[in-house]
Amino acid sequence: ENSTRPPASPSMRIDSTGTAVWTGQLNVSTGTPGLNYAYLTVADSAGSYISVMESNDDLAMARYDTAATFLWTPQPYFACNEAHTQSTPDLLLMDDHFYVAWRDNRPPASNSDMYLQKFDMAGNPQWTVDGVEVIAMNTYIPPPLVVAGDEGAVIATFDGSLGFVARRVLSD
């Protein structure tokens, strides 16, 4: 096919025998131009799924249940749709919230810095809209990573020209 449109991001649900549970596929990038590159999906404690994906330099999100029904409307929600490029998201579910980390080239970044956002399970940002900068360093390729820390904190990690960097971020 000769198209410049990014591909959709269909999902299927199958059981342990390999049999399809959903009658078709769910396009988790509904309402966006499509999937551009990186994406992640996690299962939450309510039996549903949260996906975050790159779409036209923004980070779109979707939450859907095991019946292939979107739980956030309208679609999509955004982890970040600030005017600059956001890419390579990471996703962590923790303590009835979830965190999205990403590379972001908004000024004054020299290439990309790492940003982070905390969301409630309804998809509402808990911090400054479009996230907070957690690591600023001259870097280009390395993906961000966010992992659970102690006492409700998360650990943000980034690798760049200065080496491996980590920062503990409190939940507030």
Coordinates of C-alpha atoms in Angstrom, one line a residue:
E1 CA 0.0 0.0 0.0
N2 CA 1.2 3.5 -0.8
S3 CA 0.1 5.5 2.1
T4 CA 1.6 8.1 4.5
R5 CA -1.0 7.4 7.2
P6 CA 0.5 5.7 10.2
P7 CA -0.9 2.2 10.9
A8 CA -3.8 1.6 13.3
S9 CA -3.0 -0.2 16.5
P10 CA -5.5 -3.1 16.6
S11 CA -5.7 -5.4 19.6
M12 CA -7.1 -8.9 19.9
R13 CA -8.0 -10.8 23.0
I14 CA -7.4 -14.6 22.9
D15 CA -7.8 -17.2 25.6
S16 CA -5.2 -19.7 26.8
T17 CA -6.1 -22.1 23.9
G18 CA -5.5 -19.4 21.3
T19 CA -9.2 -18.9 20.5
A20 CA -10.3 -15.4 19.9
V21 CA -12.5 -14.0 22.7
W22 CA -13.4 -10.7 20.9
T23 CA -15.4 -11.0 17.7
G24 CA -13.0 -8.6 16.0
Q25 CA -10.1 -6.3 16.8
L26 CA -10.2 -3.2 18.9
N27 CA -8.3 -0.2 17.4
V28 CA -6.8 1.2 20.6
S29 CA -5.6 4.3 18.6
T30 CA -9.2 5.3 17.8
G31 CA -9.4 9.1 17.4
T32 CA -5.7 9.5 16.5
P33 CA -3.9 9.5 13.2
G34 CA -2.6 6.1 14.2
L35 CA 0.3 4.4 15.8
N36 CA 3.7 5.9 14.9
Y37 CA 6.2 3.8 16.8
A38 CA 6.4 2.9 20.5
Y39 CA 3.5 1.7 22.6
L40 CA 2.9 -0.1 25.9
T41 CA -0.1 -1.8 27.5
V42 CA -0.6 -2.8 31.2
A43 CA -3.4 -4.7 32.9
D44 CA -4.9 -2.8 35.8
S45 CA -6.4 -4.2 39.1
A46 CA -10.0 -3.8 37.7
G47 CA -9.5 -6.3 34.9
S48 CA -9.1 -3.7 32.2
Y49 CA -6.1 -2.5 30.2
I50 CA -4.3 0.9 29.7
S51 CA -2.3 1.5 26.5
V52 CA -0.1 4.5 25.7
M53 CA 1.2 5.1 22.2
E54 CA 3.1 7.5 20.1
S55 CA 0.8 9.2 17.6
N56 CA 2.1 12.2 15.5
D57 CA 4.6 13.3 18.2
D58 CA 2.0 13.1 20.9
L59 CA 1.3 10.4 23.5
A60 CA -2.2 9.1 23.2
M61 CA -3.8 6.8 25.8
A62 CA -6.7 4.4 25.9
R63 CA -8.4 2.3 28.7
Y64 CA -10.6 -0.6 27.7
D65 CA -12.1 -3.7 29.3
T66 CA -12.0 -7.4 28.5
A67 CA -15.1 -7.0 26.3
A68 CA -13.3 -4.5 24.0
T69 CA -15.2 -1.5 25.3
F70 CA -13.4 1.9 25.8
L71 CA -13.7 3.1 29.4
W72 CA -12.6 6.6 28.8
T73 CA -14.6 8.8 26.4
P74 CA -14.2 10.5 24.1
Q75 CA -11.1 8.8 22.7
P76 CA -8.2 9.5 22.8
Y77 CA -6.9 10.8 26.1
F78 CA -3.4 12.2 26.1
A79 CA -0.5 11.6 28.4
C80 CA 1.0 14.6 26.6
N81 CA 0.2 16.6 23.5
E82 CA 2.5 19.6 24.0
A83 CA 3.6 21.2 20.8
H84 CA 7.0 19.5 20.6
T85 CA 7.9 15.8 20.1
Q86 CA 7.1 13.3 22.8
S87 CA 8.4 9.7 22.2
T88 CA 9.3 6.3 23.7
P89 CA 6.8 6.2 26.5
D90 CA 7.1 3.9 29.5
L91 CA 4.1 3.0 31.7
L92 CA 3.9 2.0 35.4
L93 CA 0.7 1.0 37.3
M94 CA 1.1 1.6 41.1
D95 CA -1.2 2.3 44.1
D96 CA -4.4 2.9 42.0
H97 CA -2.6 5.4 39.8
F98 CA -0.4 5.1 36.8
Y99 CA 2.6 6.9 35.6
V100 CA 3.8 7.7 32.1
A101 CA 7.4 8.6 31.3
W102 CA 8.7 9.8 28.0
R103 CA 11.4 11.6 26.0
D104 CA 10.5 15.2 25.2
N105 CA 12.3 17.7 23.1
R106 CA 10.6 20.9 24.3
P107 CA 12.9 23.8 24.9
P108 CA 15.4 24.1 26.5
A109 CA 16.1 20.4 25.8
S110 CA 19.4 19.7 24.1
N111 CA 18.0 16.7 22.1
S112 CA 15.5 15.2 24.6
D113 CA 14.8 15.4 28.3
M114 CA 12.7 13.0 30.4
Y115 CA 9.2 14.0 31.5
L116 CA 6.8 12.2 33.8
Q117 CA 3.1 12.4 34.6
K118 CA 0.9 10.8 37.3
F119 CA -2.7 9.9 36.4
D120 CA -5.7 8.7 38.3
M121 CA -7.5 5.6 36.9
A122 CA -10.0 7.9 35.1
G123 CA -7.1 9.2 33.0
N124 CA -6.9 12.6 34.7
P125 CA -3.4 14.1 35.1
Q126 CA -2.4 14.6 38.8
W127 CA 0.5 17.0 38.1
T128 CA 1.1 19.9 35.8
V129 CA -0.6 19.4 32.4
D130 CA 1.8 17.9 29.9
G131 CA 4.0 16.4 32.6
V132 CA 7.0 17.5 34.7
E133 CA 10.6 17.4 33.7
V134 CA 12.4 14.9 35.8
I135 CA 15.8 14.5 34.1
A136 CA 17.4 17.1 31.9
M137 CA 20.5 16.0 30.1
N138 CA 21.9 16.0 26.6
T139 CA 20.6 12.8 25.2
Y140 CA 19.1 11.5 22.0
I141 CA 18.3 7.8 21.8
P142 CA 17.8 6.2 25.2
P143 CA 14.3 5.4 26.3
P144 CA 13.0 6.5 29.7
L145 CA 12.1 4.0 32.3
V146 CA 9.9 4.4 35.4
V147 CA 9.8 1.8 38.2
A148 CA 8.2 1.5 41.6
G149 CA 10.1 3.0 44.5
D150 CA 9.6 3.0 48.2
E151 CA 7.0 4.9 50.2
G152 CA 4.8 5.7 47.1
A153 CA 7.7 7.2 45.2
V154 CA 8.8 6.2 41.7
I155 CA 12.3 6.0 40.2
A156 CA 12.8 7.6 36.8
T157 CA 15.9 6.5 34.9
F158 CA 17.5 7.8 31.7
D159 CA 20.7 7.0 29.9
G160 CA 22.7 9.6 27.9
S161 CA 26.0 11.2 27.2
L162 CA 26.5 11.8 31.0
G163 CA 25.9 8.1 31.7
F164 CA 23.0 6.4 33.6
V165 CA 20.9 8.8 35.6
A166 CA 18.2 8.1 38.1
R167 CA 15.9 10.3 40.1
R168 CA 13.4 9.4 42.9
V169 CA 10.1 11.2 42.4
L170 CA 7.6 11.5 45.2
S171 CA 4.0 10.8 44.4
D172 CA 3.0 14.4 45.0

